[in-house]
Amino acid sequence: MNGEMDASTKDQGEIIDDLLNLLEAMKVNLPQKDLAKYKTSESHLDWEKVAFNSFTGEMCKQKWNEVSKVIRKFRTLTELIFDAQDFIKNPYKGKKLKKHPDFPKKPLTPYFRFFIEKRAKYAKLHPEMSNLDLTKILSMKYRGLPEKKKKKYLEDFQKDKETFGHSMSKFREDHPDLVESMAKKGSNVPEKPRTPQQLWYSHEKKAFLKTHADATTKDIKDSLGKQWTQLSDKKRLKWIAKSLEMHKAYEEVMKGFIETHPELNMSNEDIVKSTLTKAERHLKDKSDGRPDKPPPNGYSMFCAELMSSMKDVPSTERMVMCSQQWKLLKQNEKDGYQKRCEQRKKEYEVEMNRFLCVSLFFYMCLPSLTLQPSPEKPKRPISAMFIFSEEKRPKLQQERPDLSDSELTRLLARMWNELSDKKKEKYKRLETVLKAESVKKGQEERSRLPDTPKTAQDIWQQSVIGDYLARFKNDRPKAQKAMEATWNTMEKKEKIMWIKKAAEDQKRYERELSEMRSPATIIASGKKMKFDGEPKKPPSNGYQKFSQEMLSNGELNHLPMKERMGEIGGRWQRQPQKEKDRYKKIAEEKQKLYKVELERWLAVQDDDDEEEEKEAASSDNDSSSAEDSEEEDDDDDDVSFQTCVKFIIAVANYNGALD
């Protein structure tokens, strides 16, 4: 500690003993139920009672402040002391291993040797240059260096690399526990899920390298980065879906890993929250049919509209310009934006209600129409330590009610580590049994899935393997190598047929998989259901009425749909205001008429439902056999099903009409 504890006369072992004594003294002086934040407990701690041997309370407090800087915070002081004890016993655990005084330094690469040797000279020659510019120049100089001159730096690097290898093997011999703990922690933690762009990049990189074998990492990133920005929404959604699937699987695996490895001090906060950017999340919501959230106020709506025409303006200047333009508006113009914003909020509420109604309809009101959901992926079997923890936890909770869940978990982890190998055997046998059951269940689930799609190369090899086996006298490895060599030398024209077959096989796989997992065709279509006698919804404004007329008269049928809608928008803009008002009045009249017809239709449906219920009730009273009662139950289910469907669809339409 400070003063005597840090004196040079004391060796390292005595210092560690003194620090551990300090932590024990602190633990003794803490309340039994320490549930407050560590700062609160620290401020209430009587340091004079903590003092021991020749160390005063102030010295103890000062040393604790030094130790607490290197451990995690935001917990109770009792938990911090446990971490501090682990740190003092093994201060170089985990990522701090490279700070160990005996850990060898990695050798400098040939380029860095050249850089360090020449930097001072070029800095004197070009004092006006920044470090970045100097680095660029030296990087170019090194690339243009002849092989003979590079050889010197390479030889020095190889010598230092050999020395580093010997030093590292010696470090492993001297500190086996440190190296082993770091290797275990790094290798066992599940891999983080990749983003849609990363998945696409790794897929496209292989194809890019085939056509650009000499490309550098920078060239690949620049070229593929531009391609990703130009990728269509449809293709981007494919990679977004894959990334979300990976993230879902990662979350399940990570939760199990945290439960079975309490000694790593990991929590749910360490799980990656999302792999999607804001724009990707918006695209996914849009494809799912979720309506866009409206701006919170008129100023935000004004900024959003203005920014759409400010693509060339730097992002730092856009908000300043929006603020200046907003101040120039008159009060009635600002009120207009606010009214439009309020109207957009009402529309959003109706659209969101409709979206939620459809979701409820899919998941609650159509259980009989949906196919059986795909079986969940079998959970990973729990480890031997987890079985031990679950067995001992109830007893410990009764004996130590003052301990929190996290403290109980730590205590159980320590008990497991101290358990003899003979006693551990019982739990390891249970783990083996559970693992075998999990593997068996996984094989059963995989057998139900459709056959995985084949690649173009696989399909081609399957068609020619007989010829190659005959040529190489049934020597399969040689035949396989020959087929791979032939495929790699084939031109793209020759491969097209097999690529098409692979695409068809992929579609077959996706179709079969969707049939297993997706709802019936009535749901998969995504179209709004319509019932007999339900009135048709009219256009909601003048522009929609105008668009309907233009699309129905067949004048623009020669154009593609996208260009057709663009032409309609242009013609609408050129219409005089009188014509626009006329279309608006027609739309309003049709909306009023639709509202009356919808209310009338809903009233008829209510009467029909009452009659059906009365008939079902009377038939239920008159029934005399078990078979009749079962049939009537089925009828009741049909009635409730029809009522639920009509109610949800009618409410959605009615809300739209009111809007």
XYZ file of C-alpha atoms in Angstrom, residues 333-557:
225
model
C -47.965 29.439 -43.412
C -46.551 27.924 -40.216
C -50.109 27.131 -39.060
C -50.700 25.420 -42.415
C -47.749 23.080 -41.827
C -49.015 22.364 -38.308
C -52.510 21.504 -39.614
C -51.029 19.217 -42.268
C -48.940 17.559 -39.581
C -52.009 16.956 -37.394
C -53.851 15.518 -40.396
C -50.883 13.237 -41.172
C -50.910 12.021 -37.554
C -54.593 11.084 -37.850
C -53.897 9.237 -41.113
C -50.980 7.437 -39.482
C -53.180 6.369 -36.571
C -55.760 4.901 -38.965
C -53.083 3.155 -41.079
C -51.370 1.793 -37.972
C -54.685 0.494 -36.598
C -55.336 -1.202 -39.928
C -51.839 -2.717 -39.911
C -52.318 -4.000 -36.354
C -55.791 -5.323 -37.184
C -54.379 -7.339 -40.085
C -51.582 -8.630 -37.837
C -54.103 -9.671 -35.192
C -56.233 -11.239 -37.889
C -53.294 -13.332 -39.109
C -52.105 -14.500 -35.715
C -55.349 -14.774 -33.696
C -58.336 -15.201 -35.989
C -56.982 -17.645 -38.577
C -55.448 -20.550 -36.633
C -57.323 -23.124 -38.692
C -56.168 -21.694 -42.034
C -52.466 -21.513 -41.212
C -50.187 -24.447 -41.729
C -48.348 -25.995 -38.832
C -45.427 -23.711 -37.890
C -41.960 -24.971 -38.543
C -40.515 -26.676 -35.472
C -38.160 -24.547 -33.454
C -34.481 -25.236 -33.581
C -33.666 -27.617 -30.709
C -32.096 -25.816 -27.785
C -28.516 -26.512 -26.877
C -28.271 -28.987 -23.971
C -27.343 -27.402 -20.647
C -23.832 -27.994 -19.349
C -22.799 -30.129 -16.370
C -22.111 -26.996 -14.311
C -25.574 -25.625 -15.068
C -27.207 -28.938 -13.980
C -25.205 -28.739 -10.739
C -26.260 -25.098 -10.213
C -29.959 -25.839 -10.728
C -29.771 -28.721 -8.249
C -28.025 -26.742 -5.503
C -29.662 -23.332 -5.978
C -32.946 -23.985 -4.031
C -31.035 -25.284 -1.007
C -28.638 -22.322 -1.062
C -31.531 -19.865 -1.360
C -33.003 -21.272 1.858
C -29.657 -21.238 3.679
C -28.550 -17.812 2.393
C -31.672 -15.664 1.797
C -29.532 -12.500 2.067
C -27.685 -13.263 -1.213
C -28.868 -11.793 -4.528
C -29.230 -13.910 -7.702
C -25.903 -12.714 -9.108
C -24.102 -13.494 -5.823
C -25.719 -16.955 -5.737
C -24.536 -17.613 -9.292
C -20.967 -16.598 -8.393
C -21.025 -18.770 -5.291
C -22.291 -21.770 -7.286
C -19.557 -21.224 -9.894
C -16.904 -21.276 -7.165
C -18.479 -24.415 -5.611
C -18.358 -26.130 -9.017
C -14.692 -25.247 -9.519
C -13.848 -26.659 -6.082
C -15.813 -29.895 -6.671
C -13.761 -33.084 -7.054
C -13.619 -34.872 -10.425
C -15.450 -37.912 -9.021
C -18.444 -35.820 -7.959
C -18.416 -33.964 -11.303
C -18.767 -37.272 -13.173
C -22.448 -37.587 -12.174
C -23.326 -34.232 -13.799
C -21.156 -34.872 -16.853
C -23.037 -38.127 -17.494
C -26.326 -36.206 -17.382
C -24.876 -33.646 -19.801
C -23.913 -36.460 -22.217
C -27.442 -37.913 -22.108
C -29.043 -34.519 -22.763
C -26.611 -33.816 -25.588
C -27.444 -37.167 -27.252
C -31.178 -36.377 -27.014
C -30.590 -32.918 -28.490
C -28.597 -34.363 -31.423
C -31.324 -36.946 -32.075
C -34.027 -34.280 -32.014
C -31.975 -32.081 -34.354
C -31.587 -34.924 -36.857
C -35.346 -35.556 -36.775
C -36.060 -31.873 -37.428
C -33.528 -31.692 -40.265
C -35.077 -34.763 -41.911
C -38.380 -32.873 -42.199
C -36.811 -29.916 -44.001
C -36.676 -29.871 -47.840
C -33.461 -30.918 -49.584
C -30.904 -28.119 -49.571
C -30.431 -26.399 -52.953
C -27.470 -27.461 -55.082
C -24.934 -25.150 -56.695
C -24.371 -24.984 -60.440
C -21.088 -26.866 -60.011
C -22.773 -29.642 -58.003
C -25.488 -30.138 -60.635
C -22.886 -30.261 -63.437
C -20.683 -32.706 -61.507
C -23.679 -34.955 -60.847
C -24.352 -35.143 -64.599
C -20.744 -36.016 -65.604
C -19.428 -37.985 -62.623
C -20.051 -41.331 -64.366
C -17.749 -40.412 -67.272
C -14.980 -39.179 -64.950
C -15.141 -42.279 -62.726
C -14.824 -44.473 -65.820
C -11.851 -42.421 -67.050
C -10.013 -42.674 -63.709
C -10.990 -46.315 -63.015
C -13.358 -45.509 -60.089
C -10.712 -43.436 -58.282
C -13.145 -40.880 -56.798
C -10.569 -38.361 -55.363
C -8.802 -38.069 -58.738
C -12.122 -37.794 -60.564
C -13.213 -35.050 -58.142
C -10.018 -33.033 -58.691
C -10.331 -33.394 -62.473
C -13.957 -32.206 -62.414
C -13.052 -29.165 -60.282
C -10.208 -28.284 -62.667
C -12.535 -28.593 -65.684
C -15.229 -26.465 -64.040
C -12.739 -23.702 -63.191
C -11.535 -23.531 -66.815
C -15.040 -23.529 -68.330
C -16.247 -20.286 -69.912
C -19.236 -18.419 -68.565
C -21.342 -19.306 -71.641
C -20.885 -23.004 -70.918
C -21.893 -22.521 -67.279
C -25.112 -20.568 -67.975
C -27.287 -23.679 -68.389
C -26.129 -25.086 -65.027
C -26.492 -21.702 -63.316
C -30.135 -21.563 -64.494
C -30.753 -25.062 -63.143
C -29.221 -24.036 -59.799
C -31.515 -20.975 -59.727
C -34.536 -23.231 -60.349
C -33.416 -25.545 -57.545
C -33.034 -22.545 -55.229
C -36.580 -21.423 -56.069
C -37.831 -24.955 -55.415
C -36.156 -24.953 -51.998
C -37.549 -21.518 -51.069
C -41.031 -22.536 -52.236
C -41.035 -25.744 -50.182
C -39.626 -23.927 -47.177
C -42.243 -21.168 -47.409
C -44.982 -23.804 -47.688
C -43.740 -25.276 -44.400
C -43.386 -21.993 -42.533
C -45.785 -19.514 -44.128
C -49.536 -19.123 -43.637
C -51.973 -20.372 -46.262
C -52.271 -18.637 -49.615
C -55.078 -16.462 -48.334
C -52.630 -14.819 -45.920
C -49.490 -14.992 -48.049
C -51.170 -12.990 -50.822
C -51.111 -9.914 -48.552
C -54.334 -8.580 -50.139
C -57.183 -7.209 -48.063
C -60.051 -9.685 -47.779
C -63.425 -8.655 -49.196
C -66.821 -10.212 -48.381
C -70.051 -10.593 -50.315
C -72.005 -7.374 -50.398
C -69.181 -5.265 -48.912
C -69.175 -1.845 -50.650
C -66.117 -0.932 -52.703
C -63.899 1.728 -51.193
C -63.868 4.929 -53.348
C -60.859 7.217 -54.033
C -59.922 9.305 -50.999
C -58.994 12.509 -52.911
C -59.196 14.215 -56.301
C -55.857 12.921 -57.555
C -56.874 9.289 -56.922
C -60.127 9.828 -58.840
C -58.172 11.373 -61.733
C -55.693 8.454 -61.685
C -58.535 5.908 -61.810
C -59.989 7.572 -64.895
C -56.617 7.702 -66.671
C -55.868 4.043 -65.883
C -59.329 2.791 -66.882
C -59.610 4.565 -70.283
C -56.606 2.607 -71.673
C -54.881 5.686 -73.109
C -51.551 4.913 -71.350
C -51.605 1.111 -71.595
